[in-house]
Amino acid sequence: MITRSSWTRSSSFTLLVVMLVLTLGPVGCSSLPRKHWWQFWRKSPTETSITADKMVLPPPPDAAGGLGSGSTLPAPDASQLAANRPIGGQTATVPELRTAYFDYDSDQLTAEAQAVLDGNLAWLQSNSSSEIQLGGHCDARGSTEYNLNLGERRAKSVMAYLVGKGVSANRLHTISYGEENPAVPGDSEEAYAKNRRVEFLVYY
């Protein structure tokens, strides 16, 4: 026979256990198994929060503005190499601006090329608000990378000559097309000579 006092003690004990579980459970219980049941309040080392000093962050930018050491950047598109022209600018040919031609594997201005540039000066001086693209080109001989570099050097040679004649450098924008845009297709010496050039285009 259960007396009232024993029932009261049993209920009190049950209530105490329930309160204990409800109190401790949300604070420290974990879904991970424990070796002993009384260790339910202990946190595993893997459950600790990740603090800022433990987070793995990407390397900071370097002094040149690129990604940190060990990072790689996508290679630039070949048609954009050595370009400093206005972004998105459209260009047009002008009959008065003639093309300067170069000797094989050279970025030096010949006497004929200098005469062409001197002839272009009159238009450049009378149209002082215009901006010009100087496009360097090569014949098909040599690697793509070499010809891109050679086309850049040719465009820079023309730019340096014009700046020396008083044209503002801010108006001149160089770009190298390498061997990608031949003026004359073919592998003859005549075609090669027409493809070693710097063309003038006007931005509008």
PDB file of C-alpha atoms in Angstrom:
ATOM      1  CA  MET A   1       0.000   0.000   0.000  1.00  0.00           C
ATOM      2  CA  ILE A   2       1.402   3.402  -1.095  1.00  0.00           C
ATOM      3  CA  THR A   3       1.068   5.970   1.558  1.00  0.00           C
ATOM      4  CA  ARG A   4       0.577   9.638   0.886  1.00  0.00           C
ATOM      5  CA  SER A   5       4.014  10.501   2.243  1.00  0.00           C
ATOM      6  CA  SER A   6       5.823   7.945   0.014  1.00  0.00           C
ATOM      7  CA  TRP A   7       3.885   9.156  -3.041  1.00  0.00           C
ATOM      8  CA  THR A   8       4.827  12.716  -2.239  1.00  0.00           C
ATOM      9  CA  ARG A   9       8.498  11.788  -1.901  1.00  0.00           C
ATOM     10  CA  SER A  10       8.399   9.858  -5.206  1.00  0.00           C
ATOM     11  CA  SER A  11       6.720  12.718  -7.017  1.00  0.00           C
ATOM     12  CA  SER A  12       9.168  15.205  -5.579  1.00  0.00           C
ATOM     13  CA  PHE A  13      12.112  13.114  -6.741  1.00  0.00           C
ATOM     14  CA  THR A  14      10.649  12.734 -10.229  1.00  0.00           C
ATOM     15  CA  LEU A  15       9.995  16.444 -10.441  1.00  0.00           C
ATOM     16  CA  LEU A  16      13.552  17.161  -9.322  1.00  0.00           C
ATOM     17  CA  VAL A  17      15.018  14.871 -12.026  1.00  0.00           C
ATOM     18  CA  VAL A  18      12.852  16.466 -14.724  1.00  0.00           C
ATOM     19  CA  MET A  19      13.901  19.958 -13.658  1.00  0.00           C
ATOM     20  CA  LEU A  20      17.545  18.916 -13.589  1.00  0.00           C
ATOM     21  CA  VAL A  21      17.366  17.524 -17.135  1.00  0.00           C
ATOM     22  CA  LEU A  22      15.507  20.537 -18.442  1.00  0.00           C
ATOM     23  CA  THR A  23      17.997  22.884 -16.805  1.00  0.00           C
ATOM     24  CA  LEU A  24      21.228  21.188 -17.853  1.00  0.00           C
ATOM     25  CA  GLY A  25      20.147  19.776 -21.209  1.00  0.00           C
ATOM     26  CA  PRO A  26      19.962  22.967 -23.303  1.00  0.00           C
ATOM     27  CA  VAL A  27      23.136  24.351 -21.751  1.00  0.00           C
ATOM     28  CA  GLY A  28      25.616  21.652 -22.408  1.00  0.00           C
ATOM     29  CA  CYS A  29      24.076  18.587 -24.005  1.00  0.00           C
ATOM     30  CA  SER A  30      25.503  17.467 -27.295  1.00  0.00           C
ATOM     31  CA  SER A  31      24.366  15.031 -29.929  1.00  0.00           C
ATOM     32  CA  LEU A  32      27.802  13.408 -29.894  1.00  0.00           C
ATOM     33  CA  PRO A  33      28.129  10.176 -27.880  1.00  0.00           C
ATOM     34  CA  ARG A  34      30.040  10.238 -24.597  1.00  0.00           C
ATOM     35  CA  LYS A  35      32.010   7.506 -22.955  1.00  0.00           C
ATOM     36  CA  HIS A  36      30.031   7.862 -19.708  1.00  0.00           C
ATOM     37  CA  TRP A  37      26.506   9.137 -19.217  1.00  0.00           C
ATOM     38  CA  TRP A  38      27.589  11.657 -16.590  1.00  0.00           C
ATOM     39  CA  GLN A  39      29.847  13.417 -19.118  1.00  0.00           C
ATOM     40  CA  PHE A  40      26.872  14.788 -21.055  1.00  0.00           C
ATOM     41  CA  TRP A  41      27.712  18.361 -20.030  1.00  0.00           C
ATOM     42  CA  ARG A  42      31.285  18.219 -21.381  1.00  0.00           C
ATOM     43  CA  LYS A  43      31.902  19.682 -24.785  1.00  0.00           C
ATOM     44  CA  SER A  44      34.077  17.908 -27.283  1.00  0.00           C
ATOM     45  CA  PRO A  45      37.032  19.903 -28.628  1.00  0.00           C
ATOM     46  CA  THR A  46      35.451  19.645 -32.074  1.00  0.00           C
ATOM     47  CA  GLU A  47      32.399  21.568 -30.847  1.00  0.00           C
ATOM     48  CA  THR A  48      34.248  24.745 -29.956  1.00  0.00           C
ATOM     49  CA  SER A  49      33.358  27.834 -31.905  1.00  0.00           C
ATOM     50  CA  ILE A  50      35.656  29.024 -34.676  1.00  0.00           C
ATOM     51  CA  THR A  51      37.040  32.363 -33.652  1.00  0.00           C
ATOM     52  CA  ALA A  52      38.491  34.971 -35.983  1.00  0.00           C
ATOM     53  CA  ASP A  53      42.085  34.036 -35.181  1.00  0.00           C
ATOM     54  CA  LYS A  54      41.420  30.431 -36.222  1.00  0.00           C
ATOM     55  CA  MET A  55      39.720  31.198 -39.531  1.00  0.00           C
ATOM     56  CA  VAL A  56      41.578  30.511 -42.757  1.00  0.00           C
ATOM     57  CA  LEU A  57      41.466  33.690 -44.828  1.00  0.00           C
ATOM     58  CA  PRO A  58      42.722  34.293 -48.376  1.00  0.00           C
ATOM     59  CA  PRO A  59      46.125  35.969 -48.638  1.00  0.00           C
ATOM     60  CA  PRO A  60      46.015  39.777 -48.604  1.00  0.00           C
ATOM     61  CA  PRO A  61      46.682  41.738 -51.802  1.00  0.00           C
ATOM     62  CA  ASP A  62      50.310  42.341 -52.556  1.00  0.00           C
ATOM     63  CA  ALA A  63      51.906  45.711 -53.114  1.00  0.00           C
ATOM     64  CA  ALA A  64      51.081  45.640 -56.826  1.00  0.00           C
ATOM     65  CA  GLY A  65      47.392  45.202 -56.120  1.00  0.00           C
ATOM     66  CA  GLY A  66      47.226  41.548 -57.150  1.00  0.00           C
ATOM     67  CA  LEU A  67      46.446  38.506 -55.080  1.00  0.00           C
ATOM     68  CA  GLY A  68      48.852  37.336 -52.428  1.00  0.00           C
ATOM     69  CA  SER A  69      51.743  34.969 -52.847  1.00  0.00           C
ATOM     70  CA  GLY A  70      50.887  31.658 -54.436  1.00  0.00           C
ATOM     71  CA  SER A  71      47.771  32.957 -56.171  1.00  0.00           C
ATOM     72  CA  THR A  72      47.253  32.899 -59.891  1.00  0.00           C
ATOM     73  CA  LEU A  73      45.398  35.213 -62.197  1.00  0.00           C
ATOM     74  CA  PRO A  74      43.803  34.315 -65.529  1.00  0.00           C
ATOM     75  CA  ALA A  75      45.980  35.064 -68.526  1.00  0.00           C
ATOM     76  CA  PRO A  76      45.007  38.231 -70.391  1.00  0.00           C
ATOM     77  CA  ASP A  77      43.298  37.942 -73.744  1.00  0.00           C
ATOM     78  CA  ALA A  78      45.902  38.200 -76.497  1.00  0.00           C
ATOM     79  CA  SER A  79      44.096  41.016 -78.301  1.00  0.00           C
ATOM     80  CA  GLN A  80      44.253  43.147 -75.126  1.00  0.00           C
ATOM     81  CA  LEU A  81      47.949  42.694 -74.438  1.00  0.00           C
ATOM     82  CA  ALA A  82      49.877  45.980 -74.269  1.00  0.00           C
ATOM     83  CA  ALA A  83      46.689  47.994 -74.727  1.00  0.00           C
ATOM     84  CA  ASN A  84      46.197  51.294 -72.985  1.00  0.00           C
ATOM     85  CA  ARG A  85      43.419  52.562 -75.242  1.00  0.00           C
ATOM     86  CA  PRO A  86      40.147  53.975 -73.888  1.00  0.00           C
ATOM     87  CA  ILE A  87      37.902  51.113 -72.758  1.00  0.00           C
ATOM     88  CA  GLY A  88      34.973  50.588 -75.083  1.00  0.00           C
ATOM     89  CA  GLY A  89      36.136  53.212 -77.590  1.00  0.00           C
ATOM     90  CA  GLN A  90      35.189  52.747 -81.244  1.00  0.00           C
ATOM     91  CA  THR A  91      37.728  53.536 -83.948  1.00  0.00           C
ATOM     92  CA  ALA A  92      37.667  54.673 -87.577  1.00  0.00           C
ATOM     93  CA  THR A  93      40.242  55.097 -90.305  1.00  0.00           C
ATOM     94  CA  VAL A  94      41.232  58.535 -91.571  1.00  0.00           C
ATOM     95  CA  PRO A  95      42.701  58.735 -95.102  1.00  0.00           C
ATOM     96  CA  GLU A  96      45.188  61.422 -94.062  1.00  0.00           C
ATOM     97  CA  LEU A  97      46.796  59.138 -91.473  1.00  0.00           C
ATOM     98  CA  ARG A  98      49.084  56.751 -93.313  1.00  0.00           C
ATOM     99  CA  THR A  99      50.558  53.462 -92.097  1.00  0.00           C
ATOM    100  CA  ALA A 100      54.201  53.168 -91.034  1.00  0.00           C
ATOM    101  CA  TYR A 101      56.063  50.009 -92.107  1.00  0.00           C
ATOM    102  CA  PHE A 102      59.013  48.236 -90.480  1.00  0.00           C
ATOM    103  CA  ASP A 103      61.873  45.980 -91.465  1.00  0.00           C
ATOM    104  CA  TYR A 104      61.839  42.288 -90.560  1.00  0.00           C
ATOM    105  CA  ASP A 105      62.128  41.602 -86.811  1.00  0.00           C
ATOM    106  CA  SER A 106      62.723  45.299 -86.058  1.00  0.00           C
ATOM    107  CA  ASP A 107      61.035  48.066 -84.104  1.00  0.00           C
ATOM    108  CA  GLN A 108      63.344  50.784 -85.431  1.00  0.00           C
ATOM    109  CA  LEU A 109      61.816  53.509 -87.574  1.00  0.00           C
ATOM    110  CA  THR A 110      63.240  53.569 -91.095  1.00  0.00           C
ATOM    111  CA  ALA A 111      63.702  56.812 -93.028  1.00  0.00           C
ATOM    112  CA  GLU A 112      60.544  55.980 -94.971  1.00  0.00           C
ATOM    113  CA  ALA A 113      58.564  55.392 -91.749  1.00  0.00           C
ATOM    114  CA  GLN A 114      59.732  58.708 -90.309  1.00  0.00           C
ATOM    115  CA  ALA A 115      58.620  60.474 -93.484  1.00  0.00           C
ATOM    116  CA  VAL A 116      55.164  58.899 -93.099  1.00  0.00           C
ATOM    117  CA  LEU A 117      54.930  60.029 -89.478  1.00  0.00           C
ATOM    118  CA  ASP A 118      56.030  63.545 -90.402  1.00  0.00           C
ATOM    119  CA  GLY A 119      53.240  63.591 -92.934  1.00  0.00           C
ATOM    120  CA  ASN A 120      50.718  62.485 -90.291  1.00  0.00           C
ATOM    121  CA  LEU A 121      51.766  65.316 -87.980  1.00  0.00           C
ATOM    122  CA  ALA A 122      49.832  67.948 -89.922  1.00  0.00           C
ATOM    123  CA  TRP A 123      46.542  66.151 -89.348  1.00  0.00           C
ATOM    124  CA  LEU A 124      47.341  65.423 -85.697  1.00  0.00           C
ATOM    125  CA  GLN A 125      48.170  69.067 -85.032  1.00  0.00           C
ATOM    126  CA  SER A 126      45.051  70.392 -86.752  1.00  0.00           C
ATOM    127  CA  ASN A 127      42.846  67.874 -84.893  1.00  0.00           C
ATOM    128  CA  SER A 128      44.307  68.346 -81.435  1.00  0.00           C
ATOM    129  CA  SER A 129      41.233  67.019 -79.588  1.00  0.00           C
ATOM    130  CA  SER A 130      41.318  63.629 -81.301  1.00  0.00           C
ATOM    131  CA  GLU A 131      42.710  60.484 -79.657  1.00  0.00           C
ATOM    132  CA  ILE A 132      44.621  57.975 -81.722  1.00  0.00           C
ATOM    133  CA  GLN A 133      45.121  54.227 -81.534  1.00  0.00           C
ATOM    134  CA  LEU A 134      48.567  53.078 -82.635  1.00  0.00           C
ATOM    135  CA  GLY A 135      48.154  49.427 -83.580  1.00  0.00           C
ATOM    136  CA  GLY A 136      51.334  47.380 -83.839  1.00  0.00           C
ATOM    137  CA  HIS A 137      51.312  44.423 -86.272  1.00  0.00           C
ATOM    138  CA  CYS A 138      53.735  41.696 -87.366  1.00  0.00           C
ATOM    139  CA  ASP A 139      54.098  39.131 -90.115  1.00  0.00           C
ATOM    140  CA  ALA A 140      53.373  35.460 -89.429  1.00  0.00           C
ATOM    141  CA  ARG A 141      56.934  34.433 -88.612  1.00  0.00           C
ATOM    142  CA  GLY A 142      57.774  33.886 -84.948  1.00  0.00           C
ATOM    143  CA  SER A 143      55.715  32.759 -81.973  1.00  0.00           C
ATOM    144  CA  THR A 144      52.473  34.419 -80.920  1.00  0.00           C
ATOM    145  CA  GLU A 145      54.044  35.741 -77.715  1.00  0.00           C
ATOM    146  CA  TYR A 146      57.097  37.120 -79.521  1.00  0.00           C
ATOM    147  CA  ASN A 147      55.000  38.885 -82.142  1.00  0.00           C
ATOM    148  CA  LEU A 148      52.731  40.428 -79.516  1.00  0.00           C
ATOM    149  CA  ASN A 149      55.809  41.875 -77.836  1.00  0.00           C
ATOM    150  CA  LEU A 150      57.286  43.032 -81.149  1.00  0.00           C
ATOM    151  CA  GLY A 151      54.013  44.704 -82.144  1.00  0.00           C
ATOM    152  CA  GLU A 152      54.005  46.555 -78.834  1.00  0.00           C
ATOM    153  CA  ARG A 153      57.561  47.772 -79.348  1.00  0.00           C
ATOM    154  CA  ARG A 154      56.697  49.035 -82.826  1.00  0.00           C
ATOM    155  CA  ALA A 155      53.681  50.955 -81.534  1.00  0.00           C
ATOM    156  CA  LYS A 156      55.763  52.434 -78.722  1.00  0.00           C
ATOM    157  CA  SER A 157      58.462  53.522 -81.206  1.00  0.00           C
ATOM    158  CA  VAL A 158      55.866  55.436 -83.223  1.00  0.00           C
ATOM    159  CA  MET A 159      54.443  56.958 -80.050  1.00  0.00           C
ATOM    160  CA  ALA A 160      57.889  58.086 -78.854  1.00  0.00           C
ATOM    161  CA  TYR A 161      58.621  59.702 -82.224  1.00  0.00           C
ATOM    162  CA  LEU A 162      55.328  61.625 -82.289  1.00  0.00           C
ATOM    163  CA  VAL A 163      55.692  62.752 -78.666  1.00  0.00           C
ATOM    164  CA  GLY A 164      59.159  64.031 -79.574  1.00  0.00           C
ATOM    165  CA  LYS A 165      57.492  66.090 -82.297  1.00  0.00           C
ATOM    166  CA  GLY A 166      55.111  67.714 -79.817  1.00  0.00           C
ATOM    167  CA  VAL A 167      52.064  65.437 -79.851  1.00  0.00           C
ATOM    168  CA  SER A 168      50.610  64.924 -76.353  1.00  0.00           C
ATOM    169  CA  ALA A 169      51.179  61.417 -75.029  1.00  0.00           C
ATOM    170  CA  ASN A 170      47.677  61.482 -73.519  1.00  0.00           C
ATOM    171  CA  ARG A 171      46.215  61.387 -77.022  1.00  0.00           C
ATOM    172  CA  LEU A 172      48.138  58.282 -78.125  1.00  0.00           C
ATOM    173  CA  HIS A 173      47.044  54.778 -77.124  1.00  0.00           C
ATOM    174  CA  THR A 174      49.143  51.758 -78.099  1.00  0.00           C
ATOM    175  CA  ILE A 175      47.982  48.209 -78.685  1.00  0.00           C
ATOM    176  CA  SER A 176      49.651  45.132 -80.122  1.00  0.00           C
ATOM    177  CA  TYR A 177      47.780  42.769 -82.405  1.00  0.00           C
ATOM    178  CA  GLY A 178      50.838  40.652 -83.146  1.00  0.00           C
ATOM    179  CA  GLU A 179      50.228  38.542 -86.226  1.00  0.00           C
ATOM    180  CA  GLU A 180      46.476  38.224 -85.685  1.00  0.00           C
ATOM    181  CA  ASN A 181      45.251  40.861 -88.198  1.00  0.00           C
ATOM    182  CA  PRO A 182      47.316  40.643 -91.386  1.00  0.00           C
ATOM    183  CA  ALA A 183      46.721  43.399 -93.917  1.00  0.00           C
ATOM    184  CA  VAL A 184      47.632  41.006 -96.733  1.00  0.00           C
ATOM    185  CA  PRO A 185      47.134  37.227 -96.388  1.00  0.00           C
ATOM    186  CA  GLY A 186      49.814  34.860 -97.588  1.00  0.00           C
ATOM    187  CA  ASP A 187      53.372  33.778 -96.909  1.00  0.00           C
ATOM    188  CA  SER A 188      55.186  35.742 -99.585  1.00  0.00           C
ATOM    189  CA  GLU A 189      57.822  38.384 -98.864  1.00  0.00           C
ATOM    190  CA  GLU A 190      55.501  41.010-100.327  1.00  0.00           C
ATOM    191  CA  ALA A 191      52.722  40.017 -97.895  1.00  0.00           C
ATOM    192  CA  TYR A 192      55.142  39.954 -94.964  1.00  0.00           C
ATOM    193  CA  ALA A 193      56.358  43.482 -95.780  1.00  0.00           C
ATOM    194  CA  LYS A 194      52.783  44.841 -95.762  1.00  0.00           C
ATOM    195  CA  ASN A 195      52.023  43.186 -92.408  1.00  0.00           C
ATOM    196  CA  ARG A 196      54.972  44.645 -90.479  1.00  0.00           C
ATOM    197  CA  ARG A 197      53.287  47.928 -89.639  1.00  0.00           C
ATOM    198  CA  VAL A 198      51.738  50.423 -87.225  1.00  0.00           C
ATOM    199  CA  GLU A 199      48.281  51.605 -88.208  1.00  0.00           C
ATOM    200  CA  PHE A 200      46.560  54.825 -87.114  1.00  0.00           C
ATOM    201  CA  LEU A 201      42.925  54.699 -86.047  1.00  0.00           C
ATOM    202  CA  VAL A 202      40.920  57.566 -84.568  1.00  0.00           C
ATOM    203  CA  TYR A 203      38.642  57.115 -81.541  1.00  0.00           C
ATOM    204  CA  TYR A 204      35.161  58.576 -81.745  1.00  0.00           C
TER     205      TYR A 204
END
